[in-house]
Coordinates of C-alpha atoms in Angstrom, one line a residue:
M1 CA 0.0 0.0 0.0
A2 CA 1.0 3.6 -0.4
N3 CA 2.9 5.3 2.3
S4 CA 0.9 7.5 4.9
P5 CA 1.1 11.2 4.4
H6 CA 3.2 13.3 6.6
G7 CA 1.4 14.0 9.7
G8 CA -1.0 11.1 9.2
I9 CA -3.6 12.8 7.1
L10 CA -3.6 13.9 3.5
K11 CA -4.8 17.6 3.7
D12 CA -6.7 17.6 0.4
L13 CA -8.5 20.7 0.7
Y14 CA -10.5 20.3 -2.5
V15 CA -12.2 17.3 -0.9
R16 CA -12.5 18.9 2.5
D17 CA -14.3 22.0 0.9
E18 CA -16.1 20.5 -1.9
P19 CA -19.5 20.6 0.0
I20 CA -19.4 24.3 0.4
Q21 CA -17.5 25.2 -3.0
A22 CA -20.3 27.2 -4.4
Q23 CA -20.7 29.3 -1.2
L24 CA -16.9 29.9 -1.3
A25 CA -17.0 30.9 -4.9
A26 CA -19.7 33.4 -4.4
E27 CA -18.0 34.8 -1.3
A28 CA -14.5 35.1 -3.2
A29 CA -16.2 37.5 -5.6
T30 CA -16.9 40.0 -2.9
L31 CA -13.7 39.9 -1.0
P32 CA -10.6 42.0 -1.4
A33 CA -8.2 40.1 -3.6
V34 CA -4.4 39.5 -3.8
T35 CA -3.0 38.4 -7.2
L36 CA -0.3 35.7 -6.4
T37 CA 3.2 35.5 -7.8
D38 CA 4.3 32.5 -9.8
R39 CA 6.0 31.1 -6.7
Q40 CA 2.9 31.6 -4.6
L41 CA 0.8 30.0 -7.2
C42 CA 3.0 26.8 -7.1
D43 CA 2.9 26.8 -3.3
L44 CA -1.0 27.4 -3.2
E45 CA -1.5 24.4 -5.6
L46 CA 0.4 22.0 -3.4
I47 CA -1.3 23.3 -0.2
L48 CA -4.7 22.8 -1.7
N49 CA -4.1 19.5 -3.2
G50 CA -2.3 18.1 -0.1
G51 CA 1.2 18.0 -1.5
F52 CA 2.4 20.1 1.3
S53 CA 0.5 18.2 4.0
P54 CA 0.1 18.9 6.9
L55 CA 0.1 22.6 5.9
E56 CA -3.5 23.9 5.5
G57 CA -2.3 27.6 4.5
F58 CA 0.5 29.9 4.6
L59 CA 2.7 30.0 7.6
T60 CA 1.7 32.3 10.5
Q61 CA 4.7 34.1 12.4
P62 CA 5.0 31.3 15.1
E63 CA 5.0 28.7 12.3
Y64 CA 7.5 30.7 10.2
A65 CA 9.8 31.2 13.2
G66 CA 9.7 27.5 14.1
V67 CA 10.4 26.4 10.6
V68 CA 13.3 28.9 9.9
H69 CA 15.0 28.3 13.4
N70 CA 14.2 24.7 14.0
S71 CA 12.9 23.0 10.9
R72 CA 9.6 22.3 12.9
L73 CA 6.1 23.5 13.1
P74 CA 4.8 24.6 16.6
D75 CA 3.4 21.2 17.3
G76 CA 6.8 19.5 16.7
T77 CA 6.2 18.3 13.1
L78 CA 9.2 18.2 11.0
W79 CA 9.0 20.9 8.1
T80 CA 12.0 22.5 6.7
M81 CA 10.8 25.1 4.2
P82 CA 9.1 28.4 5.1
I83 CA 6.0 28.6 2.8
Y84 CA 4.6 32.2 3.2
L85 CA 2.4 34.7 1.4
D86 CA 4.5 38.1 1.0
V87 CA 2.4 41.0 0.0
D88 CA 3.4 44.8 -0.5
Q89 CA 2.4 46.7 2.5
A90 CA 0.9 49.5 0.5
E91 CA -1.3 46.8 -1.2
L92 CA -2.5 45.5 2.2
T93 CA -3.2 49.0 3.5
R94 CA -5.3 49.8 0.3
L95 CA -7.3 46.7 0.7
G96 CA -7.8 47.3 4.4
V97 CA -6.4 43.8 5.3
A98 CA -6.1 43.2 9.1
P99 CA -6.1 40.0 11.2
G100 CA -9.5 38.3 11.1
N101 CA -10.3 39.4 7.5
R102 CA -10.7 37.2 4.6
I103 CA -9.2 37.8 1.2
T104 CA -9.4 35.9 -2.1
L105 CA -6.3 34.8 -3.7
R106 CA -6.3 35.0 -7.4
D107 CA -4.3 33.3 -10.3
P108 CA -1.9 35.7 -12.1
R109 CA -2.6 34.0 -15.3
D110 CA -6.4 34.4 -15.7
D111 CA -7.4 36.1 -12.5
Q112 CA -9.5 33.0 -11.4
A113 CA -10.3 32.9 -7.7
L114 CA -8.3 30.0 -6.3
A115 CA -8.8 30.2 -2.6
I116 CA -10.0 32.3 0.4
L117 CA -7.4 33.1 3.1
T118 CA -8.4 33.9 6.7
V119 CA -5.8 36.3 7.9
A120 CA -4.3 35.2 11.2
D121 CA -1.4 37.6 11.3
L122 CA 0.8 40.1 9.6
Y123 CA 4.6 40.1 10.2
T124 CA 7.7 41.0 8.5
V125 CA 10.5 39.0 7.0
D126 CA 14.0 39.0 8.4
R127 CA 15.9 38.4 5.0
A128 CA 19.4 38.0 6.7
V129 CA 18.1 35.5 9.2
E130 CA 16.2 33.4 6.7
A131 CA 19.1 33.4 4.3
E132 CA 21.5 32.1 7.0
K133 CA 19.2 29.7 8.6
V134 CA 17.4 28.1 5.6
Y135 CA 20.0 28.5 2.7
G136 CA 23.1 28.4 4.8
A137 CA 24.5 31.9 3.8
N138 CA 23.5 35.4 3.3
D139 CA 25.0 35.3 -0.1
Q140 CA 23.0 36.5 -3.4
A141 CA 24.8 34.2 -5.5
H142 CA 22.2 31.7 -4.1
P143 CA 19.2 32.0 -6.3
A144 CA 16.8 31.7 -3.5
V145 CA 18.8 34.4 -1.6
H146 CA 18.6 36.7 -4.6
Y147 CA 15.0 36.1 -4.8
L148 CA 14.5 36.9 -1.1
Y149 CA 16.3 40.3 -1.5
H150 CA 14.8 41.3 -4.8
N151 CA 11.5 39.6 -5.3
T152 CA 10.1 39.0 -1.6
R153 CA 7.9 41.8 -0.3
D154 CA 8.3 42.9 3.3
T155 CA 5.0 41.9 4.9
L156 CA 4.0 38.2 5.2
V157 CA 0.3 37.3 5.5
G158 CA -0.3 34.1 7.7
G159 CA -3.5 32.1 7.7
R160 CA -5.5 29.0 6.7
V161 CA -7.0 28.7 3.3
Q162 CA -10.2 27.3 1.8
A163 CA -10.3 25.8 -1.7
V164 CA -12.4 27.7 -4.4
N165 CA -11.0 26.4 -7.7
A166 CA -7.8 24.5 -8.9
P167 CA -5.4 26.3 -11.0
Q168 CA -6.1 25.7 -14.7
H169 CA -3.4 24.1 -16.8
Y170 CA -3.4 23.6 -20.5
D171 CA -0.1 21.6 -20.9
Y172 CA 0.4 17.8 -20.1
V173 CA -3.0 17.7 -18.2
A174 CA -3.0 13.8 -18.3
I175 CA 0.1 13.5 -16.3
R176 CA -0.5 16.4 -13.8
R177 CA -1.7 14.4 -11.0
S178 CA -2.6 15.3 -7.3
P179 CA -1.5 13.2 -4.4
A180 CA -4.8 11.6 -4.3
E181 CA -4.6 10.8 -8.0
V182 CA -1.2 9.3 -7.7
R183 CA -2.3 7.3 -4.8
A184 CA -5.2 6.0 -6.7
L185 CA -2.9 5.1 -9.6
F186 CA -0.7 3.2 -7.2
R187 CA -3.7 1.1 -6.0
K188 CA -4.9 0.4 -9.4
L189 CA -1.4 -0.8 -10.5
N190 CA -1.1 -2.8 -7.3
W191 CA 2.2 -0.9 -6.6
T192 CA 3.2 -1.4 -2.8
R193 CA 6.9 -0.1 -3.1
V194 CA 7.5 3.0 -4.9
V195 CA 10.7 4.7 -5.6
A196 CA 10.4 8.4 -6.3
F197 CA 12.9 10.3 -8.5
Q198 CA 13.0 14.1 -8.6
T199 CA 14.6 16.1 -11.5
R200 CA 14.8 19.5 -12.9
N201 CA 16.9 18.5 -15.9
P202 CA 16.5 16.3 -18.9
M203 CA 17.1 12.6 -18.4
H204 CA 19.7 10.7 -20.1
R205 CA 21.0 7.1 -20.0
A206 CA 22.7 7.5 -16.6
H207 CA 19.4 8.6 -15.0
R208 CA 17.5 5.7 -16.5
E209 CA 20.2 3.4 -15.1
L210 CA 20.2 4.9 -11.7
T211 CA 16.3 4.7 -11.4
V212 CA 16.3 1.1 -12.5
R213 CA 19.1 0.2 -10.0
A214 CA 17.0 1.8 -7.3
A215 CA 13.9 -0.2 -8.2
R216 CA 16.1 -3.3 -8.5
T217 CA 17.7 -3.0 -5.1
R218 CA 14.6 -2.1 -3.4
H219 CA 12.2 -4.5 -5.3
A220 CA 10.1 -1.4 -6.3
N221 CA 8.5 0.4 -9.0
V222 CA 9.5 3.9 -10.1
L223 CA 7.7 7.2 -10.0
I224 CA 9.4 9.8 -12.2
Q225 CA 8.3 13.2 -10.8
P226 CA 9.9 16.1 -12.5
V227 CA 9.5 19.6 -11.3
V228 CA 7.6 21.8 -13.8
G229 CA 7.0 24.8 -11.5
L230 CA 10.0 27.1 -10.9
T231 CA 13.5 25.7 -11.0
K232 CA 17.0 27.1 -11.1
P233 CA 17.2 30.3 -13.4
G234 CA 18.8 29.2 -16.7
D235 CA 17.3 25.7 -16.6
I236 CA 15.8 24.1 -19.7
D237 CA 12.2 25.0 -20.1
H238 CA 9.7 22.4 -18.8
F239 CA 8.1 21.8 -22.2
T240 CA 11.3 20.6 -23.6
R241 CA 12.0 18.5 -20.5
V242 CA 8.6 16.8 -20.4
R243 CA 9.1 15.7 -24.0
V244 CA 12.3 14.3 -23.0
Y245 CA 10.7 12.4 -20.0
Q246 CA 8.0 11.1 -22.3
A247 CA 10.5 9.8 -24.8
I248 CA 12.7 8.1 -22.1
M249 CA 9.8 6.3 -20.5
A250 CA 9.7 3.8 -23.3
K251 CA 13.1 2.8 -22.3
Y252 CA 11.9 1.3 -19.0
P253 CA 10.5 -2.3 -18.9
N254 CA 6.8 -2.4 -19.4
G255 CA 5.0 -1.7 -16.1
M256 CA 8.2 -0.6 -14.1
A257 CA 7.7 3.2 -14.1
Q258 CA 5.1 6.0 -14.3
L259 CA 5.5 9.7 -15.2
S260 CA 3.9 12.4 -13.0
L261 CA 4.6 16.1 -12.9
L262 CA 5.1 18.2 -9.9
P263 CA 4.2 22.0 -9.9
L264 CA 6.8 22.8 -7.2
A265 CA 8.7 26.1 -6.9
M266 CA 12.0 24.9 -5.9
R267 CA 14.5 27.0 -3.7
M268 CA 17.6 25.1 -4.3
A269 CA 18.1 24.8 -0.6
G270 CA 20.3 21.7 -0.8
P271 CA 20.0 19.7 2.4
R272 CA 16.7 21.4 3.7
E273 CA 15.3 21.0 0.3
A274 CA 16.0 17.2 0.1
V275 CA 14.1 16.8 3.4
W276 CA 11.3 18.9 2.0
H277 CA 11.3 16.8 -1.2
A278 CA 11.2 13.6 0.9
I279 CA 8.1 14.9 2.7
I280 CA 6.3 15.8 -0.5
R281 CA 7.1 12.4 -2.0
K282 CA 5.7 10.7 1.1
N283 CA 2.5 12.8 0.6
F284 CA 2.3 11.4 -2.9
G285 CA 2.5 7.9 -1.5
A286 CA 6.1 6.9 -2.3
T287 CA 7.8 4.6 0.0
H288 CA 11.4 5.3 -1.1
F289 CA 13.0 8.5 -2.5
I290 CA 16.3 8.9 -4.4
V291 CA 18.8 11.5 -3.1
G292 CA 21.8 11.7 -5.4
R293 CA 25.0 13.9 -5.3
D294 CA 24.4 17.6 -4.5
H295 CA 20.7 17.2 -4.3
A296 CA 18.9 20.6 -5.1
G297 CA 22.3 22.3 -4.9
P298 CA 22.6 25.9 -6.5
G299 CA 26.2 25.7 -7.4
A300 CA 29.0 28.0 -6.3
D301 CA 28.7 30.9 -3.8
S302 CA 30.3 34.4 -4.5
Q303 CA 33.7 33.1 -3.5
G304 CA 33.5 30.3 -5.9
R305 CA 33.0 27.5 -3.4
D306 CA 30.0 25.2 -3.5
F307 CA 27.1 26.3 -1.0
Y308 CA 26.7 22.7 0.0
G309 CA 28.8 19.6 0.3
P310 CA 28.1 16.8 -2.3
Y311 CA 26.5 14.5 0.2
D312 CA 25.1 17.0 2.8
A313 CA 21.5 16.5 1.6
Q314 CA 21.9 12.7 1.9
E315 CA 23.3 13.2 5.5
L316 CA 20.4 15.4 6.6
V317 CA 17.6 13.2 5.2
L318 CA 19.3 10.2 7.1
Q319 CA 19.3 12.3 10.3
Y320 CA 15.5 12.6 10.0
K321 CA 14.8 9.1 8.8
D322 CA 12.8 8.1 12.1
E323 CA 10.5 11.0 11.4
L324 CA 10.3 10.8 7.7
H325 CA 9.2 7.3 7.4
I326 CA 10.3 7.2 3.8
E327 CA 13.4 5.4 3.0
M328 CA 16.2 7.3 1.3
V329 CA 17.8 5.6 -1.6
P330 CA 21.4 7.3 -1.9
F331 CA 23.3 7.4 -5.0
Q332 CA 26.6 8.7 -6.0
M333 CA 27.3 9.9 -9.6
L334 CA 27.3 7.2 -12.3
T335 CA 30.0 7.1 -14.9
Y336 CA 30.2 5.2 -18.2
L337 CA 32.6 2.4 -18.6
P338 CA 33.3 1.9 -22.4
D339 CA 35.3 -1.3 -22.1
T340 CA 32.2 -3.0 -20.7
D341 CA 29.5 -0.6 -22.0
E342 CA 27.9 -0.1 -18.7
Y343 CA 27.3 2.6 -16.0
Q344 CA 28.5 2.1 -12.5
P345 CA 28.6 4.3 -9.5
I346 CA 31.9 6.2 -9.4
N347 CA 32.9 5.1 -6.1
E348 CA 32.7 1.4 -7.2
V349 CA 35.0 1.8 -10.3
A350 CA 38.4 0.3 -9.8
Q351 CA 41.4 2.6 -10.1
G352 CA 42.8 2.7 -13.6
V353 CA 39.5 1.6 -15.3
C354 CA 38.7 3.9 -18.3
T355 CA 35.6 6.1 -17.6
L356 CA 33.7 8.7 -19.8
N357 CA 31.5 11.5 -18.7
I358 CA 29.9 14.5 -20.3
S359 CA 29.3 17.4 -18.1
G360 CA 26.3 19.7 -18.1
T361 CA 28.5 22.4 -19.6
E362 CA 29.8 20.2 -22.3
L363 CA 26.4 19.0 -23.3
R364 CA 25.2 22.8 -23.8
R365 CA 28.4 23.4 -25.8
R366 CA 27.7 20.4 -28.1
L367 CA 24.1 21.5 -28.5
K368 CA 25.0 24.9 -29.3
S369 CA 27.6 23.9 -31.8
G370 CA 26.0 21.0 -33.3
A371 CA 28.8 18.7 -32.3
P372 CA 28.0 15.0 -31.9
I373 CA 26.4 13.7 -28.6
P374 CA 27.3 9.9 -28.3
E375 CA 24.6 7.2 -27.8
W376 CA 26.4 5.9 -24.7
F377 CA 25.4 9.3 -23.1
S378 CA 21.9 9.7 -24.3
Y379 CA 19.2 8.2 -26.5
P380 CA 18.8 9.5 -30.1
E381 CA 15.1 10.3 -29.3
V382 CA 16.3 12.6 -26.3
V383 CA 19.0 14.2 -28.5
R384 CA 16.7 15.0 -31.1
I385 CA 14.2 16.8 -28.7
L386 CA 17.1 18.9 -27.2
R387 CA 18.4 19.7 -30.6
E388 CA 14.9 21.0 -31.6
A389 CA 14.9 23.2 -28.5
N390 CA 18.6 24.2 -28.6
P391 CA 19.5 24.6 -32.3
P392 CA 23.0 25.3 -33.4
R393 CA 23.9 28.8 -33.6
A394 CA 23.7 28.8 -37.4
S395 CA 20.0 28.4 -36.8
Q396 CA 19.7 30.9 -33.8
G397 CA 18.5 34.4 -33.9
F398 CA 20.9 37.3 -33.0
T399 CA 20.6 41.1 -32.4
V400 CA 23.2 43.8 -33.3
L401 CA 22.6 47.0 -31.4
L402 CA 24.4 50.0 -32.8
T403 CA 24.7 52.9 -30.4
G404 CA 26.0 56.3 -30.7
L405 CA 25.2 60.0 -31.2
H406 CA 22.9 61.4 -33.8
A407 CA 24.5 61.4 -37.4
S408 CA 27.4 59.1 -36.1
G409 CA 26.7 56.9 -39.0
K410 CA 24.7 54.2 -37.1
E411 CA 21.9 54.2 -39.7
P412 CA 24.1 53.7 -42.8
I413 CA 26.0 51.0 -41.0
A414 CA 22.6 49.3 -40.2
R415 CA 21.3 49.5 -43.7
A416 CA 24.5 48.2 -45.1
L417 CA 24.6 45.3 -42.6
Q418 CA 21.0 44.4 -43.4
V419 CA 22.1 44.1 -47.1
A420 CA 25.0 41.9 -46.2
L421 CA 23.0 39.6 -43.9
N422 CA 20.2 39.4 -46.6
Q423 CA 22.9 38.3 -49.1
E424 CA 24.2 35.8 -46.6
G425 CA 20.6 34.2 -46.3
G426 CA 19.5 31.6 -44.0
R427 CA 17.3 33.9 -41.8
S428 CA 15.1 36.8 -42.0
V429 CA 16.6 40.3 -41.2
S430 CA 14.7 43.1 -39.5
L431 CA 15.9 46.7 -39.3
L432 CA 14.8 48.9 -36.3
L433 CA 16.1 52.4 -36.8
G434 CA 15.7 55.0 -34.1
E435 CA 13.4 57.4 -36.0
T436 CA 11.2 54.4 -37.3
I437 CA 10.6 53.1 -33.6
R438 CA 9.9 56.5 -32.5
Q439 CA 7.3 57.0 -35.0
E440 CA 5.8 53.5 -35.0
L441 CA 6.0 52.4 -31.2
S442 CA 7.0 55.4 -29.2
S443 CA 5.3 58.4 -30.7
E444 CA 3.9 59.5 -27.4
L445 CA 7.2 59.7 -25.7
G446 CA 9.4 62.6 -25.1
Y447 CA 13.0 62.9 -24.3
T448 CA 13.4 62.7 -20.6
K449 CA 15.7 60.1 -19.3
R450 CA 12.7 57.9 -18.3
E451 CA 11.1 58.2 -21.7
R452 CA 14.3 57.5 -23.4
D453 CA 14.7 54.3 -21.2
I454 CA 11.3 53.2 -22.0
N455 CA 11.9 53.7 -25.7
V456 CA 15.1 51.6 -25.6
A457 CA 13.3 49.0 -23.5
R458 CA 10.4 48.7 -26.3
I459 CA 13.3 48.2 -28.7
G460 CA 14.7 45.4 -26.5
F461 CA 11.5 43.7 -26.3
V462 CA 11.0 43.7 -30.0
A463 CA 14.6 42.6 -30.6
S464 CA 14.3 39.7 -28.1
E465 CA 11.1 38.4 -29.8
L466 CA 12.7 38.6 -33.1
T467 CA 15.9 36.8 -31.9
R468 CA 13.8 34.2 -30.1
A469 CA 12.1 33.5 -33.6
G470 CA 15.4 32.9 -35.2
A471 CA 15.7 36.2 -37.0
A472 CA 18.7 38.6 -37.4
C473 CA 17.7 42.1 -35.7
I474 CA 19.5 45.2 -36.3
A475 CA 18.7 48.0 -34.0
A476 CA 20.1 51.6 -34.3
P477 CA 18.9 53.9 -31.5
I478 CA 21.0 56.6 -29.8
A479 CA 20.4 54.7 -26.5
P480 CA 22.5 57.2 -24.5
Y481 CA 22.2 55.4 -21.0
D482 CA 24.3 52.4 -20.1
A483 CA 21.9 50.7 -17.6
A484 CA 19.1 50.7 -20.4
R485 CA 21.5 49.1 -22.9
Q486 CA 22.5 46.5 -20.4
L487 CA 18.8 45.5 -19.8
V488 CA 18.5 44.9 -23.6
R489 CA 21.6 42.8 -23.5
Q490 CA 20.2 40.8 -20.6
Q491 CA 16.9 40.3 -22.4
V492 CA 18.1 39.4 -25.8
A493 CA 21.0 37.1 -24.4
R494 CA 18.4 34.8 -22.9
V495 CA 17.1 33.9 -26.3
G496 CA 20.0 34.3 -28.7
G497 CA 23.1 36.3 -29.7
F498 CA 23.6 39.9 -28.7
Y499 CA 26.3 42.3 -30.0
L500 CA 26.8 45.9 -28.8
V501 CA 28.6 48.1 -31.4
H502 CA 29.5 51.5 -30.2
V503 CA 29.7 54.0 -33.2
A504 CA 32.1 56.3 -31.5
T505 CA 32.1 58.9 -34.3
P506 CA 33.5 62.2 -32.6
L507 CA 30.8 64.9 -31.8
E508 CA 32.5 67.4 -34.3
A509 CA 32.0 64.9 -37.1
C510 CA 28.5 64.2 -36.2
I511 CA 27.8 67.9 -36.3
E512 CA 29.3 68.1 -39.6
N513 CA 27.3 65.1 -41.0
D514 CA 23.9 66.6 -39.6
R515 CA 22.4 67.9 -42.8
A516 CA 19.1 68.6 -40.9
G517 CA 20.7 71.0 -38.7
V518 CA 19.4 69.7 -35.4
Y519 CA 22.7 70.1 -33.7
Q520 CA 22.8 73.8 -34.5
R521 CA 19.3 74.1 -33.2
A522 CA 20.3 72.3 -29.9
I523 CA 23.5 74.6 -29.6
A524 CA 21.3 77.7 -30.2
G525 CA 19.0 76.4 -27.3
E526 CA 16.0 75.8 -29.5
I527 CA 16.1 72.0 -28.6
K528 CA 16.6 71.0 -25.0
G529 CA 17.9 67.8 -23.7
F530 CA 19.8 66.9 -26.9
T531 CA 22.3 64.1 -26.6
G532 CA 25.8 65.2 -26.8
I533 CA 25.0 68.8 -26.4
D534 CA 23.1 69.3 -23.1
D535 CA 22.4 65.7 -22.2
V536 CA 24.9 63.0 -21.4
Y537 CA 25.9 60.0 -23.8
E538 CA 27.4 57.3 -21.6
A539 CA 29.9 55.5 -23.5
P540 CA 29.6 51.7 -23.4
A541 CA 32.1 50.1 -21.0
N542 CA 32.4 46.8 -22.7
P543 CA 31.1 47.0 -26.3
D544 CA 31.6 44.0 -28.6
L545 CA 33.1 46.4 -31.2
V546 CA 34.0 50.1 -31.3
V547 CA 34.0 51.9 -34.7
D548 CA 34.5 55.4 -36.1
T549 CA 33.2 56.4 -39.3
T550 CA 35.9 59.1 -39.7
R551 CA 38.5 56.5 -39.7
T552 CA 37.0 53.3 -41.1
A553 CA 34.8 52.9 -44.1
I554 CA 31.2 51.5 -43.7
S555 CA 32.0 48.5 -45.8
Q556 CA 34.9 47.7 -43.4
I557 CA 32.8 48.2 -40.5
V558 CA 30.1 45.8 -41.7
H559 CA 32.8 43.2 -42.5
E560 CA 34.1 43.4 -38.9
I561 CA 30.7 42.8 -37.5
I562 CA 30.2 39.9 -40.0
L563 CA 33.6 38.4 -38.6
L564 CA 32.2 38.7 -35.1
L565 CA 29.0 36.6 -36.2
E566 CA 31.1 34.2 -38.1
R567 CA 33.5 33.7 -35.1
D568 CA 30.5 32.7 -32.9
G569 CA 28.9 30.4 -35.5
Y570 CA 25.8 32.5 -36.3
I571 CA 26.7 32.7 -39.9
G572 CA 28.9 30.7 -42.3
D573 CA 29.0 26.9 -42.8
R574 CA 31.3 25.0 -40.4

């Protein structure tokens, strides 16, 4: 039979509140409402369906303090992760929220009422204490600590919730199962011993081997339960990962494994998170839980050292084994032995035996470059899915942002580069000239610093969407402020290539090139806030290329940009 829930009772609030659901829905429409963040949405879904049993709401101040300092709820129950509802104090004041009030919690995607929270208390977060106690260091290189300082609001709202509606999902609905549904599946399949495996990464041959070994040694079946909520920034998107999981399920013996998705917002909290994950899998009915090397580890701190030891998570889960009542299956990293065509735990490999591994960094390099990925590492079906989602650079989009003073030569360079890229072929080429964007997207904006930043941000948004679609985008605004340019770089670089070209033509030459005479009008005081005259142009600190049209012909400048693109594999046949 399935494992008993943490605390003894599965807190399925949908079942508990179903008899009064219509009444709750009507009340929710009349109450002040708080729109959830993405993290809060994930947390609430697992509170409502019992995945976070024994929680029945967001932590109150005594509960929060107990979890942060002692990994326990006030009644002594083991719970390692603070689950709270943080809201702007100004928003709470506007809504008139106070202890005893009831508020509606709404889905940020469609504004649907999901739950009603009865406010028990309002309290403030101590970021430094939470960072040290929960994540082990007050270091913003840790993604959860960075989130704590940059995304978490100051006021926390504690209280129990009642279920109104389940969040609506439109992707992979058939394998999004609640704890009750997973438990029912186990009963239907007559599974009595189940090893759960958590992952936030694509699965390859080593992962399949690891889970089969766990099933074999524990005489159990396997529940593959990947996270599809929030994971570590930079992780592969969950759509790609789920396609990989679906492909790899066919590699298991018939009837051995099932795939079920988990809408969890990970904190990357290492040892504490491993205990939390074990509790969640216990609530889903698993009897065993795989904890591998550096489970839920965020990587290196700001000093270049790992936040946690490679097996700290295993040690903490083992420490609480008598309370968890779910058996940990510890694993070290598996490595491939080419001489015998098998995977073995690295600690079981004899000295001198030849081994092969491909790191995550190396895998990403091979995907970007199109280099071969051997079948001993991954299945062809998996590689094909990953290549579709991560095409080589020759098939990716990129943006070239030309920045410089008015009449510096940005526009002629941009037009000439557009011609060169069209001649190269292979992708569509879009040209975003400064005046065109001003007329078509930003006609209502003036020339204050704030309005200039908004204009550049709009250019960045359009450029990132074109880049995401695989196009070449050439943008040529003045973009005088470095912070705005850096935001564009960050936005575009997430989806493709980005090159910042500083057209550093001297002001005197720009004035001479200005046939429309706008510089003279600015010098005469007829135009205020003109870049280069009475408003600053912040030269880029680290451009990819610096050019000057008084020293270099436009054809040569275009050639130098083409060479940058060829160097990085965006154009040319390698």
